[in-house]
Tab-separated table of C-alpha atoms and ligand atoms in Angstrom:
chain	number	residue	atom	x	y	z
A	16	UNK	CA	7.497	-5.622	-11.419
A	17	UNK	CA	5.403	-5.884	-8.051
A	18	UNK	CA	2.070	-5.807	-8.645
A	19	UNK	CA	-1.529	-6.094	-7.140
A	20	UNK	CA	-1.332	-9.803	-5.938
A	21	UNK	CA	2.880	-9.384	-5.256
A	22	UNK	CA	2.395	-6.465	-2.891
A	23	UNK	CA	-0.083	-7.067	-0.810
A	24	UNK	CA	1.622	-10.551	0.960
A	25	UNK	CA	4.748	-8.810	1.374
A	26	UNK	CA	2.507	-6.281	2.458
A	27	UNK	CA	0.391	-8.432	5.170
A	28	UNK	CA	3.521	-10.614	6.056
A	29	UNK	CA	5.037	-7.150	6.642
A	30	UNK	CA	2.424	-6.223	9.338
A	31	UNK	CA	2.696	-8.993	10.895
A	32	UNK	CA	5.953	-8.899	10.991
A	33	UNK	CA	7.244	-5.927	11.689
A	34	UNK	CA	4.738	-3.546	13.122
A	35	UNK	CA	4.786	-2.779	16.818
A	36	UNK	CA	8.783	-2.150	16.751
A	37	UNK	CA	10.249	0.355	16.604
A	38	UNK	CA	12.978	2.028	13.964
A	39	UNK	CA	16.590	1.312	16.071
A	40	UNK	CA	18.935	2.190	12.480
A	41	UNK	CA	17.718	3.654	9.176
A	42	UNK	CA	20.170	3.759	6.824
A	43	UNK	CA	20.293	4.455	2.756
A	44	UNK	CA	23.173	2.959	1.265
A	45	UNK	CA	21.671	4.449	-2.499
A	46	UNK	CA	20.666	7.791	-1.773
A	47	UNK	CA	18.958	8.055	-5.543
A	48	UNK	CA	16.410	5.800	-4.471
A	49	UNK	CA	14.840	7.393	-2.118
A	50	UNK	CA	13.535	11.327	-1.887
A	51	UNK	CA	13.510	13.190	1.250
A	52	UNK	CA	16.623	13.782	3.759
A	53	UNK	CA	19.608	12.193	5.241
A	54	UNK	CA	17.644	13.937	8.704
A	55	UNK	CA	14.462	12.650	8.019
A	56	UNK	CA	15.518	9.804	7.671
A	57	UNK	CA	17.756	9.428	10.768
A	58	UNK	CA	14.346	11.195	12.222
A	59	UNK	CA	12.839	7.691	11.752
A	60	UNK	CA	14.566	6.076	14.649
A	61	UNK	CA	13.093	5.816	17.922
A	62	UNK	CA	9.645	6.580	15.159
A	63	UNK	CA	7.261	2.534	15.804
A	64	UNK	CA	5.504	0.967	12.702
A	65	UNK	CA	2.027	1.201	13.265
A	66	UNK	CA	1.028	-0.454	10.174
A	67	UNK	CA	1.997	-1.724	6.405
A	68	UNK	CA	-0.661	-1.447	3.723
A	69	UNK	CA	-0.375	-2.213	-0.272
A	70	UNK	CA	-2.214	1.199	-1.990
A	71	UNK	CA	-2.821	0.218	-5.825
A	72	UNK	CA	1.063	-0.657	-7.051
A	73	UNK	CA	2.993	1.065	-3.965
A	74	UNK	CA	3.504	-0.119	0.155
A	75	UNK	CA	2.292	2.697	2.265
A	76	UNK	CA	4.919	2.173	5.728
A	77	UNK	CA	3.316	3.812	8.572
A	78	UNK	CA	5.002	5.257	11.933
A	79	UNK	CA	4.284	7.986	14.553
A	80	UNK	CA	5.476	10.824	13.043
A	81	UNK	CA	5.097	10.130	8.799
A	82	UNK	CA	4.804	8.112	7.158
A	83	UNK	CA	6.692	6.075	4.469
A	84	UNK	CA	5.949	5.081	0.672
A	85	UNK	CA	8.137	2.684	-1.653
A	86	UNK	CA	7.120	3.385	-5.373
A	87	UNK	CA	8.689	-0.422	-6.139
A	88	UNK	CA	8.227	0.482	-10.033
A	89	UNK	CA	10.304	-2.515	-12.201
A	90	UNK	CA	13.261	-4.275	-10.026
A	91	UNK	CA	11.885	-2.444	-5.941
A	92	UNK	CA	12.051	-6.092	-3.558
A	93	UNK	CA	11.268	-6.135	-0.070
A	94	UNK	CA	13.879	-7.875	2.099
A	95	UNK	CA	12.616	-9.021	5.670
A	96	UNK	CA	15.896	-10.454	8.499
A	97	UNK	CA	15.881	-11.804	10.767
A	98	UNK	CA	18.575	-11.958	11.793
A	99	UNK	CA	21.446	-8.937	10.897
A	100	UNK	CA	22.399	-11.757	7.278
A	101	UNK	CA	24.606	-9.570	4.871
A	102	UNK	CA	23.202	-7.097	2.555
A	103	UNK	CA	22.459	-8.653	-0.871
A	104	UNK	CA	23.709	-6.814	-3.717
A	105	UNK	CA	21.273	-3.430	-4.892
A	106	UNK	CA	20.168	-2.673	-1.650
A	107	UNK	CA	18.619	0.981	-1.386
A	108	UNK	CA	17.101	0.959	2.266
A	109	UNK	CA	17.497	-0.987	5.228
A	110	UNK	CA	15.600	0.143	8.672
A	111	UNK	CA	16.740	-2.008	11.362
A	112	UNK	CA	13.930	-2.718	14.447
A	113	UNK	CA	13.887	-2.950	17.833
A	114	UNK	CA	12.188	-6.171	19.867
A	115	UNK	CA	8.016	-5.583	19.286
A	116	UNK	CA	5.895	-3.445	22.368
A	117	UNK	CA	2.612	-4.443	20.236
A	118	UNK	CA	1.906	-6.357	19.137
A	119	UNK	CA	-0.523	-6.022	15.431
A	120	UNK	CA	-3.991	-6.475	16.202
A	121	UNK	CA	-5.099	-6.203	12.889
A	122	UNK	CA	-2.083	-8.169	11.211
A	123	UNK	CA	-3.783	-10.825	8.334
A	124	UNK	CA	-5.038	-13.741	9.886
A	125	UNK	CA	-2.183	-16.182	7.226
A	126	UNK	CA	0.312	-14.802	9.065
A	127	UNK	CA	-0.275	-15.784	11.787
A	128	UNK	CA	1.897	-18.542	13.914
A	129	UNK	CA	4.155	-18.674	10.559
A	130	UNK	CA	7.955	-20.221	11.025
A	131	UNK	CA	9.536	-17.335	9.069
A	132	UNK	CA	7.899	-14.317	12.269
A	133	UNK	CA	10.557	-13.220	14.069
A	134	UNK	CA	9.602	-14.005	17.531
A	135	UNK	CA	9.161	-10.822	19.672
A	136	UNK	CA	11.909	-9.943	21.563
A	137	UNK	CA	14.731	-10.301	17.845
A	138	UNK	CA	15.558	-6.254	16.344
A	139	UNK	CA	14.735	-7.261	12.444
A	140	UNK	CA	15.750	-5.881	9.365
A	141	UNK	CA	14.247	-4.461	6.678
A	142	UNK	CA	15.754	-3.803	3.419
A	143	UNK	CA	14.707	-1.991	0.294
A	144	UNK	CA	16.349	-3.605	-2.509
A	145	UNK	CA	16.157	-1.792	-5.715
A	146	UNK	CA	19.520	-2.516	-8.938
A	147	UNK	CA	18.227	-0.547	-11.681
A	148	UNK	CA	16.597	2.327	-9.138
A	149	UNK	CA	13.931	2.411	-10.792
A	150	UNK	CA	11.580	2.143	-8.246
A	151	UNK	CA	12.017	5.189	-4.823
A	152	UNK	CA	11.111	5.254	-1.442
A	153	UNK	CA	10.032	8.247	-0.596
A	154	UNK	CA	9.617	9.550	3.039
A	155	UNK	CA	6.686	12.079	4.491
A	156	UNK	CA	7.104	13.428	8.207
A	157	UNK	CA	4.193	14.459	9.522
A	158	UNK	CA	3.404	18.210	8.324
A	159	UNK	CA	5.871	18.033	5.141
A	160	UNK	CA	4.404	17.656	2.130
A	161	UNK	CA	6.188	15.729	-0.343
A	162	UNK	CA	5.161	15.556	-4.611
A	163	UNK	CA	4.763	11.189	-4.210
A	164	UNK	CA	4.538	11.238	-8.781
A	165	UNK	CA	0.820	9.120	-9.252
A	166	UNK	CA	-0.400	9.393	-5.194
A	167	UNK	CA	-2.058	12.609	-6.615
A	168	UNK	CA	-4.898	14.066	-6.850
A	169	UNK	CA	-7.325	11.592	-9.540
A	170	UNK	CA	-4.090	9.707	-10.927
A	171	UNK	CA	-5.305	6.804	-8.708
A	172	UNK	CA	-8.638	5.444	-8.914
A	173	UNK	CA	-10.156	2.780	-6.780
A	174	UNK	CA	-7.624	0.123	-5.340
A	175	UNK	CA	-8.547	-3.200	-7.752
A	176	UNK	CA	-10.096	-5.358	-4.735
A	177	UNK	CA	-10.839	-1.990	-2.846
A	178	UNK	CA	-15.632	-3.097	-1.857
A	179	UNK	CA	-15.666	-0.165	-2.849
A	180	UNK	CA	-16.146	-0.695	-6.057
A	181	UNK	CA	-18.453	-2.207	-7.067
A	182	UNK	CA	-19.339	-3.254	-10.009
A	183	UNK	CA	-21.908	-0.402	-10.343
A	184	UNK	CA	-19.784	1.754	-9.810
A	185	UNK	CA	-17.190	-0.346	-12.338
A	186	UNK	CA	-19.976	-0.075	-15.245
A	187	UNK	CA	-20.409	3.430	-13.967
A	188	UNK	CA	-16.413	4.059	-14.610
A	189	UNK	CA	-15.541	2.323	-18.059
A	190	UNK	CA	-17.763	3.665	-20.030
A	191	UNK	CA	-15.368	7.158	-19.992
A	192	UNK	CA	-12.064	4.990	-21.368
A	193	UNK	CA	-13.574	3.876	-24.099
A	194	UNK	CA	-9.688	2.503	-25.498
A	195	UNK	CA	-7.993	-0.774	-25.785
A	196	UNK	CA	-8.367	-3.323	-23.333
A	197	UNK	CA	-5.392	-2.990	-21.470
A	198	UNK	CA	-4.017	0.332	-21.342
A	199	UNK	CA	-7.207	0.059	-19.510
A	200	UNK	CA	-6.809	-2.425	-17.029
A	201	UNK	CA	-2.686	-0.598	-16.670
A	202	UNK	CA	-4.404	2.749	-16.027
A	203	UNK	CA	-3.654	3.468	-12.447
A	204	UNK	CA	-6.189	6.080	-12.303
A	205	UNK	CA	-8.772	3.834	-13.070
A	206	UNK	CA	-8.039	1.563	-10.970
A	207	UNK	CA	-5.214	1.375	-9.621
A	208	UNK	CA	-3.448	-1.915	-8.567
A	209	UNK	CA	-2.361	-4.139	-12.270
A	210	UNK	CA	0.493	-4.264	-14.534
A	211	UNK	CA	1.244	-5.109	-17.462
A	212	UNK	CA	1.007	-9.737	-15.799
A	213	UNK	CA	-2.527	-9.760	-14.210
A	214	UNK	CA	-3.821	-7.411	-16.960
A	215	UNK	CA	-2.848	-10.071	-20.035
A	216	UNK	CA	-4.279	-12.426	-16.229
A	217	UNK	CA	-7.805	-11.301	-16.251
A	218	UNK	CA	-8.315	-10.457	-20.107
A	219	UNK	CA	-7.098	-13.941	-20.267
A	220	UNK	CA	-9.704	-15.065	-18.151
A	221	UNK	CA	-12.597	-12.520	-19.717
A	222	UNK	CA	-11.811	-14.653	-22.818
A	223	UNK	CA	-11.175	-10.939	-24.250
A	224	UNK	CA	-8.782	-9.817	-26.173
A	225	UNK	CA	-5.969	-7.461	-25.510
A	226	UNK	CA	-6.020	-4.495	-28.000
A	227	UNK	CA	-10.001	-4.899	-28.371
A	228	UNK	CA	-11.460	-1.340	-27.460
A	229	UNK	CA	-13.542	-1.750	-24.654
A	230	UNK	CA	-15.942	0.898	-26.856
A	231	UNK	CA	-16.741	-2.304	-27.932
A	232	UNK	CA	-18.125	-4.261	-25.609
A	233	UNK	CA	-22.170	-5.737	-24.301
A	234	UNK	CA	-23.078	-5.304	-21.355
A	235	UNK	CA	-22.362	-8.395	-20.174
A	236	UNK	CA	-18.944	-8.590	-21.590
A	237	UNK	CA	-17.984	-5.142	-19.673
A	238	UNK	CA	-19.860	-7.346	-15.944
A	239	UNK	CA	-17.524	-10.750	-16.967
A	240	UNK	CA	-13.523	-7.883	-17.487
A	241	UNK	CA	-14.994	-7.017	-13.463
A	242	UNK	CA	-15.719	-10.904	-12.603
A	243	UNK	CA	-12.450	-11.873	-13.443
A	244	UNK	CA	-10.508	-9.519	-12.705
A	245	UNK	CA	-11.887	-10.021	-8.626
A	246	UNK	CA	-11.370	-14.242	-9.544
A	247	UNK	CA	-8.054	-13.214	-10.503
A	248	UNK	CA	-6.466	-11.435	-8.060
A	249	UNK	CA	-7.696	-13.647	-5.233
A	250	UNK	CA	-6.193	-16.871	-6.992
A	251	UNK	CA	-3.798	-14.905	-7.208
A	252	UNK	CA	-3.199	-13.957	-3.539
A	253	UNK	CA	-3.790	-17.671	-2.767
A	254	UNK	CA	-1.605	-18.915	-4.661
A	255	UNK	CA	1.759	-16.335	-3.618
A	256	UNK	CA	1.063	-16.530	0.030
A	257	UNK	CA	1.496	-19.750	-0.196
A	258	UNK	CA	4.276	-19.827	-2.342
A	259	UNK	CA	6.314	-16.192	-1.462
A	260	UNK	CA	6.865	-16.646	1.800
A	261	UNK	CA	9.650	-16.163	3.577
A	262	UNK	CA	11.731	-15.408	0.944
A	263	UNK	CA	9.679	-12.624	0.031
A	264	UNK	CA	12.063	-10.777	-2.973
A	265	UNK	CA	10.980	-13.297	-5.008
A	266	UNK	CA	8.341	-13.153	-7.545
A	267	UNK	CA	6.679	-16.046	-8.198
A	268	UNK	CA	5.332	-16.332	-11.984
A	269	UNK	CA	5.085	-19.652	-13.292
A	270	UNK	CA	1.610	-19.888	-11.751
A	271	UNK	CA	0.239	-17.540	-14.268
A	272	UNK	CA	-1.766	-18.696	-18.144
A	273	UNK	CA	-0.292	-16.269	-21.077
A	274	UNK	CA	1.734	-13.506	-19.202
A	275	UNK	CA	4.986	-14.764	-19.721
A	276	UNK	CA	3.653	-17.774	-21.819
A	277	UNK	CA	5.749	-17.671	-24.302
A	278	UNK	CA	4.328	-19.537	-27.769
A	279	UNK	CA	2.862	-22.098	-24.584
A	280	UNK	CA	0.217	-24.556	-25.138
A	281	UNK	CA	-3.323	-22.205	-23.759
A	282	UNK	CA	-4.409	-23.824	-20.588
A	283	UNK	CA	-7.487	-23.399	-21.566
A	284	UNK	CA	-7.743	-24.403	-25.432
A	285	UNK	CA	-4.647	-26.007	-25.946
A	286	UNK	CA	-3.242	-22.724	-29.437
A	287	UNK	CA	-0.940	-21.747	-29.171
A	288	UNK	CA	-0.407	-18.358	-27.985
A	289	UNK	CA	0.453	-15.692	-28.318
A	290	UNK	CA	3.256	-13.218	-27.731
A	291	UNK	CA	3.532	-9.124	-29.214
A	292	UNK	CA	5.557	-6.307	-27.780
A	293	UNK	CA	2.938	-3.413	-28.407
A	294	UNK	CA	5.138	0.127	-27.501
A	295	UNK	CA	7.278	-2.494	-25.736
A	296	UNK	CA	5.628	-3.503	-23.024
A	297	UNK	CA	4.523	-7.806	-23.070
A	298	UNK	CA	1.825	-9.311	-23.923
A	299	UNK	CA	1.070	-12.401	-24.032
A	300	UNK	CA	-2.649	-13.499	-24.786
A	301	UNK	CA	-4.725	-16.900	-27.030
A	302	UNK	CA	-5.832	-15.555	-30.161
A	303	UNK	CA	-8.770	-18.401	-30.180
A	304	UNK	CA	-10.505	-18.095	-26.658
A	305	UNK	CA	-9.685	-14.626	-26.711
A	306	UNK	CA	-12.181	-11.832	-28.104
B	278	ZN	ZN1	-6.883	-20.532	-25.694
């Protein structure tokens, strides 16, 4: 399931590769995955992509005449195809872009001169692929009100990387949530961007057990959780920038310390990790060094 670090890298890359280019073709091959009319999809043709940005666990594509919002859920992935290679199975939506009309002036520094960037004259494809069709693509033309579940008022809290989510704001917001820490971190209304995998990683870094209740935390532990979240996300993004391009649909997870690690050794204390499936969500942690 794409989470904040995965989508951060994809958003930066797609912005650097595609912003400033007009859409020249648009095709929905799995219409169930698309919320919007065929006319709205066709109306993207001729519009220029202005920006690709991540908002929590969503990807927003901003065009000159509206937006496309993607919620990839469990299995949604993105592909950047420079030369129109055959679309892989499960492709739900395909956009073709023309030659660059204007550079993205604010492309992320790490993408500069990357070998996978299409030439300005190239006509690349962006594909959204989702074999289970659980994820959704919402077409939101300017002037159209379309409900995007998870993006309504109060449904999405501050992004986990938002500079305005300071330690003081964190301390204030977390008071309203007394429950278990893993559920708290996965709650997008509290903080947006963490899912099942990175919530486990943040709790490991903070040395806090996933089923511990927030109401039992000492003030230093609340602060440690904040620091662990920021550090875990930053270090993971740095790893993924190196490892994900040019295959943006690949989900790199082998750098994780506890999530999906079975009963392997804890990288900190060497004890045996514990895996449980609580409410259908696999959770990995160390009973020895997470309290
Ligand atoms: Zn341990």
